[in-house]
Amino acid sequence: MAPFISRRLRKGAATTAVAAAAMAALTASQAPGVVSTDHGDRNQEQRAGEPAPDDTPIDGGSSYHTDLPPLVTPDKPGSSTDLPGLPGGSSIKPEAGIPASVLAAYKKAEAALRESNPGCNLPWQLLAAIGKVESGQARGGNVDAGGTTVSPILGPVLDGNGFALIKDTDGGAYDGDSAHDRAVGPMQFIPSTWASWGRDGNGDGKKDPNNIYDAALAAGSYLCAGGRDLSVKAHLDRAILGYNHSQEYLNTVLSWFEYYKRGTHEVPDGAGVLPANGGSGGGSGSGNKGSGKDGGKGKDQGKDEEENAHTLPKPSDENGNSTPTPTPKPGSGDETPGSPTPKPPTTPPPGTPSGPGKLTAVGARELSATAGTHFARSPRVKAVDAAGKPVAGARVKYEILGETGARFLGLVRSATVPTGADGTATAPKLLAGEKTGAFTVRATAVGQEVAPVEFAATVKARPVPQADALARLDDKELTAPAGGSFAGPLTVTATNKGKATAGVPVTATMITSAEHPDPADKGPYFLDGAGKPVRTLTALKTDASGQLTLPEIRTGDQTGTFLLRLTTEGGAVLDVELTVTQADAA
């Protein structure tokens, strides 16, 4: 993607200022003064069992891809919401496409850390930005079905020659070098850092830096280290600088972070846009990348400031292949002075298909899915001409109508697809979202006055997980003196037909007796969010392992034996005795 200079942007100082301001807005967090060492987080409380970030950057200070996102962002007003790569074109940039396995790994890591470290507030778009800069999204998604890179992605040899000097720490197990370390895999971990931060992100029992699921979870864990809250600007900057301590690296990552937050879409594995000249190179060590040690400047970053403010990637298709620069539109201001004005064609080019005379639904017109899943079948129509013959190459636009959280793949509300040789056009995968209710998907023939076809879609509520049994993890007696609290957590497991079940709603109530389970008005109690005593809790659910740990139980001032009853939707009941003794006179 060799850069080119927009002619319109070179017309005067005023336009230059506007473009510079636009780039500044895209990278607003790059102002002087944001650079600080990552050591600033190290005085914060460390999470239990979590290694502290060391002083070596996570990628060893290796080089990195210096390509910047295009100035036109995916949500720019007036941009088409059609999916890219489909006939008819799309103004959504191919750079916004992230390979399917890579995107899934980032989102899986975000979800895992939201569960294990919710205070970190890690957005998956940050992992995507780092993955873009470190390896071009695993070389455009060049991974196998399990998410492991098809060929090794290795950074430069860290022998002190232009980069850090890091002698071998893994015996060459990961990087094949028994003399010095090299950054490894799609997230570019040096072996010594992987030894501390490696994670098993795909549940196969292994920690492989070459696997995008493992690497993404490890990178997210590292970014969250030291009690960081990545919604706080200072913490975000320090986390990124912990990866590669360079102001230019920080700026580049933040540019992609802001770009991806404005919208992305999924592309097939292997179809991601590769960094400039990066199609066959290595990882961080390929020649198209600037050094983290020399400030991250690549070959296109040594130009004067005006050109840097106005360079845009050369247009490319969804596979990263260069395409011819489009002819400027007459009167758009982009024409080269003295160039002839192109005339519009007076006749359609040979082979242009005739428009369809009718659209008909293929298959059922009523669709349903459960919230949080995707529809098993996508809307599908067939275009035929007046004689009833299939029309190939016609453009069909699918639109989602109504108040719904459902979206097509790519999180868009409309998508235009061409009909195939048999005249059929299938909408992209339809994601149900979380909002329940009915909505409509409408299919229309672009540029043709034919009756639309509508599909009735419904998103149903998730079924409530049920449990037929509750059991404590231990049988320890719960005894405590009045005016205090019961020591140790009370943890139970919910099972259904012998299998631990996640997400089971559980109600905890202090009752008067097993025979007369009326709510008690004295004895042990919980505290609500406002710190007030309550003897019934309803907003309880089992975790991913089917377990539930109850909040602290206060004894109250009354002595005696009391009963806590736990119940579930599936009919499970568990009574737990709580004994309150006389308080110590001392």
Coordinates of C-alpha atoms in Angstrom, one line a residue:
M1 CA 0.0 0.0 0.0
A2 CA 2.3 2.7 -1.2
P3 CA 1.1 6.1 0.0
F4 CA -0.3 8.8 -2.3
I5 CA -0.9 12.5 -1.8
S6 CA -4.5 13.8 -2.1
R7 CA -4.3 16.5 -4.7
R8 CA -7.1 18.4 -3.0
L9 CA -5.3 18.5 0.3
R10 CA -2.2 20.1 -1.3
K11 CA -4.1 23.2 -2.6
G12 CA -3.4 25.6 0.3
A13 CA -2.4 26.2 3.8
A14 CA -6.0 26.4 5.0
T15 CA -6.7 22.9 3.8
T16 CA -3.4 21.6 5.3
A17 CA -4.5 22.9 8.7
V18 CA -7.9 21.2 8.4
A19 CA -6.3 17.9 7.5
A20 CA -3.7 18.2 10.3
A21 CA -6.6 18.9 12.7
A22 CA -8.4 15.8 11.5
M23 CA -5.4 13.6 12.1
A24 CA -5.0 15.2 15.5
A25 CA -8.6 14.4 16.3
L26 CA -8.0 10.8 15.3
T27 CA -5.0 10.6 17.6
A28 CA -6.1 13.0 20.2
S29 CA -4.4 11.1 23.0
Q30 CA -1.0 11.6 21.4
A31 CA -0.3 15.1 22.9
P32 CA 3.1 15.8 24.4
G33 CA 3.4 14.8 28.0
V34 CA 1.5 11.6 27.9
V35 CA 4.7 9.6 27.7
S36 CA 5.6 8.2 31.1
T37 CA 7.4 5.0 32.2
D38 CA 5.4 1.9 32.8
H39 CA 6.9 1.8 36.2
G40 CA 4.2 4.2 37.5
D41 CA 1.8 1.4 37.8
R42 CA 4.1 -0.8 39.8
N43 CA 3.2 0.7 43.2
Q44 CA -0.4 -0.3 42.7
E45 CA -1.8 -3.4 44.4
Q46 CA -1.0 -6.5 42.5
R47 CA -3.8 -9.1 41.8
A48 CA -3.3 -12.3 43.8
G49 CA -1.2 -14.8 41.9
E50 CA -0.4 -12.4 39.1
P51 CA 3.2 -11.7 38.2
A52 CA 4.3 -8.1 38.2
P53 CA 5.2 -6.5 34.8
D54 CA 9.0 -6.5 34.4
D55 CA 11.1 -3.7 33.0
T56 CA 11.5 -5.3 29.6
P57 CA 8.9 -4.3 27.0
I58 CA 6.6 -7.2 26.2
D59 CA 7.9 -7.4 22.6
G60 CA 11.5 -6.7 23.7
G61 CA 11.5 -3.3 22.0
S62 CA 11.3 -5.0 18.5
S63 CA 10.3 -3.1 15.4
Y64 CA 6.7 -2.7 14.5
H65 CA 4.4 -1.9 11.5
T66 CA 4.1 1.9 11.2
D67 CA 1.1 2.0 8.8
L68 CA -1.6 4.4 10.0
P69 CA -5.4 4.0 9.5
P70 CA -7.0 5.9 6.7
L71 CA -8.3 9.4 7.5
V72 CA -11.8 8.3 6.4
T73 CA -13.2 6.3 9.3
P74 CA -15.8 3.5 9.0
D75 CA -18.5 5.7 10.5
K76 CA -17.8 8.9 8.5
P77 CA -21.2 10.5 7.7
G78 CA -22.3 9.6 4.2
S79 CA -20.3 6.3 4.2
S80 CA -22.1 3.3 2.9
T81 CA -23.0 0.6 5.3
D82 CA -22.8 -2.1 2.6
L83 CA -20.3 -4.8 3.4
P84 CA -16.9 -4.4 1.7
G85 CA -15.8 -6.7 -1.1
L86 CA -19.2 -7.0 -2.7
P87 CA -20.2 -5.9 -6.2
G88 CA -21.4 -2.3 -6.2
G89 CA -18.5 -1.2 -4.0
S90 CA -18.4 0.1 -0.4
S91 CA -16.9 3.1 1.2
I92 CA -16.1 1.1 4.4
K93 CA -12.4 0.7 4.3
P94 CA -10.9 -2.7 3.9
E95 CA -8.5 -1.8 6.7
A96 CA -11.4 -2.0 9.1
G97 CA -11.7 -5.8 8.3
I98 CA -10.3 -8.2 10.9
P99 CA -9.9 -11.9 10.1
A100 CA -12.5 -14.1 11.7
S101 CA -10.3 -16.2 14.0
V102 CA -8.3 -13.2 15.1
L103 CA -11.4 -11.1 15.8
A104 CA -12.9 -14.0 17.7
A105 CA -9.7 -14.3 19.8
Y106 CA -9.8 -10.6 20.8
K107 CA -13.4 -10.8 21.8
K108 CA -12.9 -14.0 23.7
A109 CA -10.0 -12.4 25.6
E110 CA -12.1 -9.4 26.5
A111 CA -14.9 -11.6 27.8
A112 CA -12.6 -13.7 29.9
L113 CA -11.0 -10.6 31.5
R114 CA -14.3 -9.0 32.0
E115 CA -15.1 -12.0 34.2
S116 CA -11.7 -12.4 36.0
N117 CA -10.7 -8.8 36.1
P118 CA -13.7 -6.5 35.6
G119 CA -12.0 -3.5 37.0
C120 CA -9.5 -3.5 34.1
N121 CA -12.2 -2.5 31.5
L122 CA -10.2 -4.0 28.6
P123 CA -11.8 -3.3 25.2
W124 CA -11.1 -5.9 22.5
Q125 CA -10.4 -3.0 20.1
L126 CA -7.1 -2.3 22.0
L127 CA -6.0 -5.9 21.4
A128 CA -6.9 -5.4 17.8
A129 CA -4.8 -2.2 17.6
I130 CA -1.8 -3.9 19.1
G131 CA -2.2 -6.9 16.9
K132 CA -2.4 -4.7 13.9
V133 CA 0.8 -2.9 14.8
E134 CA 2.7 -6.0 16.0
S135 CA 1.9 -8.5 13.2
G136 CA -0.7 -7.1 10.8
Q137 CA -3.4 -9.2 12.5
A138 CA -1.3 -12.4 12.3
R139 CA -0.3 -11.6 8.7
G140 CA -3.9 -11.0 7.6
G141 CA -5.3 -14.0 9.5
N142 CA -2.9 -16.6 8.2
V143 CA -3.9 -19.1 10.9
D144 CA -5.2 -22.6 10.9
A145 CA -8.6 -23.7 12.1
G146 CA -7.4 -23.7 15.8
G147 CA -6.0 -20.2 15.5
T148 CA -2.3 -21.1 15.3
T149 CA -0.2 -19.3 12.7
V150 CA 0.5 -21.3 9.6
S151 CA 4.1 -20.2 9.6
P152 CA 6.2 -18.6 12.4
I153 CA 6.0 -14.9 13.0
L154 CA 9.3 -13.9 14.4
G155 CA 10.7 -10.5 15.3
P156 CA 14.3 -9.4 14.7
V157 CA 17.2 -11.1 16.6
L158 CA 17.6 -9.1 19.9
D159 CA 21.4 -9.1 19.8
G160 CA 21.8 -5.4 20.5
N161 CA 22.3 -4.5 16.9
G162 CA 19.7 -1.8 16.5
F163 CA 17.4 -3.4 19.1
A164 CA 17.6 -4.5 22.7
L165 CA 20.2 -7.1 23.8
I166 CA 18.3 -10.0 25.2
K167 CA 20.3 -13.3 25.5
D168 CA 18.4 -16.6 25.0
T169 CA 16.0 -17.6 27.7
D170 CA 14.1 -20.5 26.1
G171 CA 16.8 -22.6 24.5
G172 CA 15.3 -21.7 21.2
A173 CA 12.1 -23.5 22.0
Y174 CA 9.8 -20.7 20.8
D175 CA 12.0 -18.6 18.5
G176 CA 14.5 -21.2 17.1
D177 CA 17.5 -19.1 18.4
S178 CA 19.6 -20.5 21.2
A179 CA 21.8 -17.4 21.3
H180 CA 19.4 -14.5 21.6
D181 CA 15.7 -14.0 22.1
R182 CA 13.2 -12.9 19.4
A183 CA 9.6 -11.7 19.6
V184 CA 7.3 -14.6 18.7
G185 CA 3.8 -15.0 17.4
P186 CA 0.9 -12.7 16.4
M187 CA 1.2 -10.6 19.6
Q188 CA 5.0 -10.7 19.5
F189 CA 6.0 -11.9 23.0
I190 CA 9.6 -12.4 23.8
P191 CA 10.1 -15.9 25.4
S192 CA 11.1 -14.6 28.8
T193 CA 7.9 -12.5 29.0
W194 CA 5.8 -15.4 27.7
A195 CA 7.2 -17.6 30.5
S196 CA 5.4 -15.3 33.0
W197 CA 2.4 -14.2 31.1
G198 CA 1.5 -17.1 28.8
R199 CA -2.1 -18.1 28.9
D200 CA -4.3 -20.9 27.5
G201 CA -7.0 -18.9 25.7
N202 CA -8.6 -21.7 23.7
G203 CA -8.8 -24.3 26.5
D204 CA -6.6 -27.0 24.8
G205 CA -4.3 -27.3 27.8
K206 CA -1.4 -25.6 26.1
K207 CA 0.1 -22.1 26.2
D208 CA 1.4 -21.3 22.7
P209 CA 2.5 -17.8 21.8
N210 CA 1.9 -18.7 18.1
N211 CA -1.8 -19.3 18.9
I212 CA -3.9 -16.1 18.5
Y213 CA -6.4 -17.2 21.3
D214 CA -3.5 -17.8 23.8
A215 CA -1.6 -14.7 22.7
A216 CA -4.6 -12.4 22.9
L217 CA -5.5 -13.5 26.4
A218 CA -1.9 -13.2 27.5
A219 CA -1.6 -9.7 26.0
G220 CA -4.8 -8.6 27.7
S221 CA -3.7 -10.0 31.1
Y222 CA -0.4 -8.1 30.7
L223 CA -2.2 -4.8 29.8
C224 CA -4.4 -5.2 32.9
A225 CA -1.5 -5.9 35.2
G226 CA -0.9 -3.7 38.3
G227 CA -4.5 -3.0 39.0
R228 CA -4.8 -0.9 35.8
D229 CA -8.2 0.5 34.7
L230 CA -7.8 1.0 31.0
S231 CA -10.8 3.4 30.9
V232 CA -8.4 5.8 32.6
K233 CA -6.2 7.6 30.0
A234 CA -3.0 7.5 32.1
H235 CA -3.4 3.7 32.7
L236 CA -4.1 3.1 29.0
D237 CA -1.0 4.9 27.9
R238 CA 1.2 3.1 30.5
A239 CA -0.2 -0.2 29.4
I240 CA 0.6 0.4 25.7
L241 CA 4.1 1.7 26.6
G242 CA 4.7 -1.4 28.5
Y243 CA 4.4 -3.3 25.2
N244 CA 7.0 -1.1 23.4
H245 CA 8.4 2.0 25.2
S246 CA 8.2 4.5 22.3
Q247 CA 6.1 7.6 21.8
E248 CA 5.6 6.8 18.1
Y249 CA 4.5 3.3 19.1
L250 CA 2.0 4.7 21.5
N251 CA 0.7 7.1 18.9
T252 CA 0.4 4.4 16.2
V253 CA -1.5 2.0 18.5
L254 CA -3.8 4.7 19.7
S255 CA -4.6 5.7 16.1
W256 CA -5.7 2.1 15.3
F257 CA -7.5 1.9 18.6
E258 CA -9.7 4.9 17.8
Y259 CA -10.2 3.7 14.2
Y260 CA -11.4 0.2 15.3
K261 CA -13.7 1.8 17.9
R262 CA -15.5 3.6 15.1
G263 CA -16.4 0.3 13.4
T264 CA -15.0 -3.0 12.1
H265 CA -16.2 -6.0 10.3
E266 CA -15.2 -9.6 10.0
V267 CA -13.4 -10.9 6.9
P268 CA -12.3 -14.6 6.2
D269 CA -9.1 -15.8 7.7
G270 CA -6.2 -15.0 5.3
A271 CA -8.1 -12.1 3.7
G272 CA -7.0 -9.3 6.0
V273 CA -5.2 -6.3 4.7
L274 CA -1.5 -6.7 5.1
P275 CA 0.8 -3.8 6.1
A276 CA 2.8 -2.2 3.4
N277 CA 5.2 -4.6 1.8
G278 CA 4.3 -7.0 4.6
G279 CA 2.8 -9.8 2.6
S280 CA 5.7 -12.2 2.7
G281 CA 8.0 -10.7 5.4
G282 CA 8.5 -11.9 8.9
G283 CA 6.9 -10.6 12.0
S284 CA 8.1 -7.5 13.8
G285 CA 11.4 -8.0 12.0
S286 CA 10.2 -7.4 8.5
G287 CA 11.7 -4.6 6.6
N288 CA 8.5 -2.6 6.4
K289 CA 8.5 -1.7 10.0
G290 CA 10.2 0.9 12.0
S291 CA 12.3 0.2 15.0
G292 CA 10.8 0.7 18.5
K293 CA 14.3 1.9 19.5
D294 CA 14.6 4.6 16.9
G295 CA 11.2 6.0 17.5
G296 CA 9.2 3.7 15.3
K297 CA 9.8 5.7 12.1
G298 CA 9.4 3.7 8.9
K299 CA 10.4 4.6 5.4
D300 CA 7.3 6.9 4.8
Q301 CA 7.7 8.7 8.1
G302 CA 10.8 10.7 7.2
K303 CA 8.9 13.0 4.9
D304 CA 8.0 16.6 5.7
E305 CA 5.2 17.3 8.1
E306 CA 2.8 18.4 5.4
E307 CA 3.0 15.1 3.5
N308 CA 2.7 13.1 6.7
A309 CA -0.6 14.9 7.5
H310 CA -2.0 14.1 4.1
T311 CA -0.8 10.6 3.1
L312 CA -3.4 8.0 2.6
P313 CA -3.0 4.3 1.8
K314 CA -3.4 3.4 -1.8
P315 CA -6.8 1.9 -2.5
S316 CA -6.9 -1.8 -2.1
D317 CA -9.4 -4.6 -2.3
E318 CA -10.4 -6.8 0.8
N319 CA -7.4 -9.0 0.2
G320 CA -4.9 -6.2 0.3
N321 CA -4.2 -6.1 -3.4
S322 CA -3.7 -2.7 -4.9
T323 CA -6.4 -1.4 -7.2
P324 CA -6.2 1.4 -9.7
T325 CA -6.7 4.9 -8.4
P326 CA -10.3 5.9 -9.3
T327 CA -10.8 8.6 -11.9
P328 CA -11.8 11.9 -10.1
K329 CA -15.4 13.0 -10.6
P330 CA -15.8 16.1 -12.7
G331 CA -16.0 19.2 -10.5
S332 CA -15.0 17.4 -7.4
G333 CA -11.8 19.5 -7.0
D334 CA -9.6 16.4 -7.3
E335 CA -8.8 16.8 -11.0
T336 CA -5.2 17.3 -12.1
P337 CA -5.0 20.8 -13.8
G338 CA -5.3 20.5 -17.5
S339 CA -6.6 16.9 -17.5
P340 CA -9.6 16.2 -19.8
T341 CA -13.0 15.8 -18.1
P342 CA -14.2 12.2 -18.6
K343 CA -17.5 11.8 -20.3
P344 CA -20.1 9.4 -18.9
P345 CA -20.8 6.3 -21.1
T346 CA -23.9 6.7 -23.2
T347 CA -24.6 2.9 -23.4
P348 CA -24.2 0.2 -20.8
P349 CA -21.0 -2.0 -21.2
P350 CA -21.5 -5.3 -23.1
G351 CA -22.7 -8.1 -20.9
T352 CA -24.5 -5.9 -18.4
P353 CA -27.3 -8.0 -17.0
S354 CA -30.9 -6.9 -17.3
G355 CA -32.6 -6.0 -14.1
P356 CA -34.9 -8.4 -12.3
G357 CA -38.6 -8.2 -12.8
K358 CA -39.4 -9.9 -9.5
L359 CA -38.0 -10.9 -6.2
T360 CA -39.3 -14.0 -4.4
A361 CA -38.4 -15.5 -1.1
V362 CA -36.5 -18.7 -0.9
G363 CA -37.4 -20.8 2.1
A364 CA -39.4 -19.7 5.1
R365 CA -40.1 -16.0 5.6
E366 CA -40.3 -16.4 9.4
L367 CA -37.1 -16.5 11.3
S368 CA -36.3 -16.9 15.0
A369 CA -33.2 -17.0 17.3
T370 CA -32.4 -16.8 21.0
A371 CA -30.9 -13.5 22.3
G372 CA -27.1 -13.5 22.2
T373 CA -26.9 -16.1 19.4
H374 CA -27.3 -15.9 15.6
F375 CA -30.1 -16.9 13.3
A376 CA -29.5 -20.4 12.0
R377 CA -30.8 -19.4 8.5
S378 CA -30.2 -16.1 6.7
P379 CA -32.9 -14.4 4.6
R380 CA -32.7 -15.4 0.9
V381 CA -34.4 -14.2 -2.2
K382 CA -34.3 -15.1 -5.9
A383 CA -34.3 -12.5 -8.7
V384 CA -36.1 -13.5 -12.0
D385 CA -36.8 -11.6 -15.2
A386 CA -40.2 -11.1 -16.9
A387 CA -39.9 -14.5 -18.4
G388 CA -39.3 -16.1 -15.0
K389 CA -35.6 -16.8 -15.8
P390 CA -33.0 -16.3 -13.0
V391 CA -31.1 -13.0 -13.2
A392 CA -27.4 -13.2 -12.2
G393 CA -25.4 -10.2 -11.0
A394 CA -28.4 -8.2 -9.7
R395 CA -27.8 -6.3 -6.5
V396 CA -30.1 -7.0 -3.6
K397 CA -30.1 -4.8 -0.5
Y398 CA -31.1 -6.3 2.8
E399 CA -32.2 -3.9 5.6
I400 CA -33.1 -4.5 9.2
L401 CA -36.2 -2.5 10.2
G402 CA -37.6 -1.9 13.6
E403 CA -36.4 -1.5 17.2
T404 CA -33.9 -4.3 17.6
G405 CA -30.4 -5.0 18.5
A406 CA -30.0 -7.5 15.6
R407 CA -27.3 -6.8 13.1
F408 CA -25.8 -8.4 10.1
L409 CA -22.3 -9.7 10.3
G410 CA -20.1 -6.6 10.6
L411 CA -22.6 -5.0 13.0
V412 CA -24.4 -3.2 10.2
R413 CA -28.1 -2.7 9.6
S414 CA -28.0 -3.1 5.9
A415 CA -25.9 -5.0 3.4
T416 CA -26.0 -5.3 -0.4
V417 CA -25.1 -8.6 -2.1
P418 CA -25.2 -9.8 -5.7
T419 CA -27.3 -12.7 -7.0
G420 CA -25.5 -15.8 -8.2
A421 CA -25.8 -17.7 -11.4
D422 CA -29.1 -19.2 -10.1
G423 CA -30.5 -15.8 -9.4
T424 CA -30.4 -16.2 -5.6
A425 CA -28.9 -13.7 -3.1
T426 CA -28.4 -14.7 0.6
A427 CA -28.1 -12.0 3.3
P428 CA -25.0 -12.1 5.6
K429 CA -25.2 -14.0 8.8
L430 CA -27.8 -12.3 11.1
L431 CA -26.8 -11.8 14.7
A432 CA -29.7 -11.7 17.2
G433 CA -28.3 -9.3 19.7
E434 CA -29.7 -9.1 23.3
K435 CA -32.9 -7.2 22.7
T436 CA -35.9 -9.5 22.5
G437 CA -38.9 -8.9 20.2
A438 CA -39.9 -8.8 16.6
F439 CA -38.4 -6.9 13.6
T440 CA -38.4 -7.1 9.8
V441 CA -35.7 -7.8 7.3
R442 CA -36.6 -6.2 3.9
A443 CA -35.0 -7.2 0.6
T444 CA -35.1 -4.8 -2.3
A445 CA -33.6 -4.8 -5.8
V446 CA -31.2 -1.9 -6.1
G447 CA -32.1 0.5 -8.9
Q448 CA -35.2 -1.5 -9.9
E449 CA -38.9 -0.8 -9.2
V450 CA -40.0 -4.3 -8.1
A451 CA -41.9 -5.3 -5.0
P452 CA -39.7 -5.9 -1.9
V453 CA -39.7 -9.1 0.0
E454 CA -40.0 -9.0 3.8
F455 CA -39.0 -11.5 6.4
A456 CA -40.5 -11.6 9.9
A457 CA -37.8 -12.2 12.5
T458 CA -38.1 -12.7 16.3
V459 CA -35.5 -12.7 19.0
K460 CA -36.6 -14.8 21.9
A461 CA -35.4 -14.5 25.5
R462 CA -32.7 -16.8 26.7
P463 CA -34.0 -19.8 28.6
V464 CA -33.4 -19.5 32.3
P465 CA -30.9 -22.1 33.4
Q466 CA -32.3 -24.5 36.0
A467 CA -30.9 -26.7 38.7
D468 CA -32.4 -29.7 40.4
A469 CA -29.8 -29.8 43.2
L470 CA -27.8 -27.5 45.4
A471 CA -24.9 -28.6 47.6
R472 CA -22.3 -26.9 49.8
L473 CA -18.6 -27.3 49.0
D474 CA -17.9 -28.2 52.6
D475 CA -19.9 -29.3 55.6
K476 CA -18.3 -27.0 58.1
E477 CA -20.6 -25.8 60.8
L478 CA -21.3 -22.1 60.6
T479 CA -21.1 -20.6 64.1
A480 CA -20.2 -17.1 65.2
P481 CA -20.8 -14.9 68.3
A482 CA -23.5 -12.3 68.3
G483 CA -22.6 -8.9 66.9
G484 CA -20.2 -10.2 64.4
S485 CA -20.0 -12.2 61.1
F486 CA -19.7 -15.8 60.1
A487 CA -16.1 -16.5 59.2
G488 CA -15.2 -17.9 55.8
P489 CA -17.3 -17.9 52.6
L490 CA -20.4 -20.0 52.1
T491 CA -20.1 -21.5 48.6
V492 CA -22.6 -23.8 46.9
T493 CA -22.7 -25.7 43.6
A494 CA -25.8 -25.9 41.4
T495 CA -26.3 -29.0 39.3
N496 CA -28.9 -30.2 36.8
K497 CA -29.0 -33.9 36.2
G498 CA -25.7 -34.2 37.9
K499 CA -24.0 -31.5 35.7
A500 CA -22.7 -28.2 37.2
T501 CA -24.8 -25.4 35.6
A502 CA -23.8 -21.8 35.0
G503 CA -26.1 -18.8 35.3
V504 CA -28.7 -20.4 37.6
P505 CA -30.7 -17.8 39.5
V506 CA -30.5 -18.5 43.2
T507 CA -32.7 -16.9 46.0
A508 CA -31.3 -16.8 49.5
T509 CA -33.8 -16.2 52.3
M510 CA -33.5 -16.3 56.1
I511 CA -36.6 -18.3 57.2
T512 CA -38.3 -19.0 60.5
S513 CA -38.2 -22.8 60.2
A514 CA -38.2 -25.6 57.7
E515 CA -41.8 -26.5 58.4
H516 CA -43.0 -22.8 58.2
P517 CA -40.6 -21.1 55.8
D518 CA -41.8 -17.6 56.4
P519 CA -39.2 -14.8 56.0
A520 CA -37.5 -14.2 59.4
D521 CA -37.6 -10.8 61.0
K522 CA -34.6 -11.3 63.3
G523 CA -31.3 -13.1 63.4
P524 CA -28.6 -13.3 60.7
Y525 CA -28.8 -10.9 57.8
F526 CA -27.0 -9.7 54.6
L527 CA -26.2 -6.1 53.7
D528 CA -27.7 -4.5 50.5
G529 CA -25.9 -2.1 48.2
A530 CA -26.8 0.8 50.6
G531 CA -25.4 -1.1 53.6
K532 CA -28.8 -1.8 55.0
P533 CA -29.8 -5.2 56.6
V534 CA -31.8 -7.5 54.4
R535 CA -32.8 -11.1 54.9
T536 CA -33.6 -12.0 51.3
L537 CA -31.3 -11.8 48.2
T538 CA -32.6 -12.5 44.7
A539 CA -30.0 -11.1 42.3
L540 CA -27.7 -14.2 42.7
K541 CA -26.4 -16.4 39.9
T542 CA -23.9 -19.2 39.7
D543 CA -20.7 -18.5 37.8
A544 CA -19.2 -20.3 34.8
S545 CA -18.3 -23.3 37.0
G546 CA -21.8 -23.6 38.4
Q547 CA -20.7 -22.2 41.8
L548 CA -22.1 -19.3 43.9
T549 CA -20.4 -17.7 46.9
L550 CA -22.8 -15.8 49.1
P551 CA -22.0 -12.3 50.4
E552 CA -20.9 -11.9 54.0
I553 CA -23.5 -13.0 56.5
R554 CA -23.9 -10.9 59.7
T555 CA -24.9 -12.6 62.9
G556 CA -27.2 -10.0 64.4
D557 CA -27.7 -9.6 68.1
Q558 CA -30.0 -12.6 68.8
T559 CA -28.5 -15.9 69.9
G560 CA -29.8 -19.3 68.8
T561 CA -30.0 -21.4 65.7
F562 CA -31.4 -19.9 62.5
L563 CA -32.0 -21.2 59.0
L564 CA -30.9 -19.9 55.6
R565 CA -32.8 -21.4 52.6
L566 CA -31.4 -21.4 49.1
T567 CA -33.8 -22.1 46.2
T568 CA -33.6 -22.3 42.4
E569 CA -36.0 -22.1 39.5
G570 CA -35.6 -25.8 38.8
G571 CA -36.9 -26.8 42.3
A572 CA -33.6 -27.2 44.1
V573 CA -33.7 -26.4 47.9
L574 CA -30.8 -26.3 50.4
D575 CA -31.2 -25.3 54.1
V576 CA -28.1 -24.2 56.0
E577 CA -28.0 -23.9 59.8
L578 CA -26.5 -20.7 61.2
T579 CA -25.7 -20.8 65.0
V580 CA -25.2 -17.5 66.8
T581 CA -23.6 -17.8 70.3
Q582 CA -23.3 -15.4 73.2
A583 CA -20.8 -12.6 72.5
D584 CA -17.5 -12.8 74.4
A585 CA -17.9 -10.6 77.6
A586 CA -14.4 -9.1 76.9

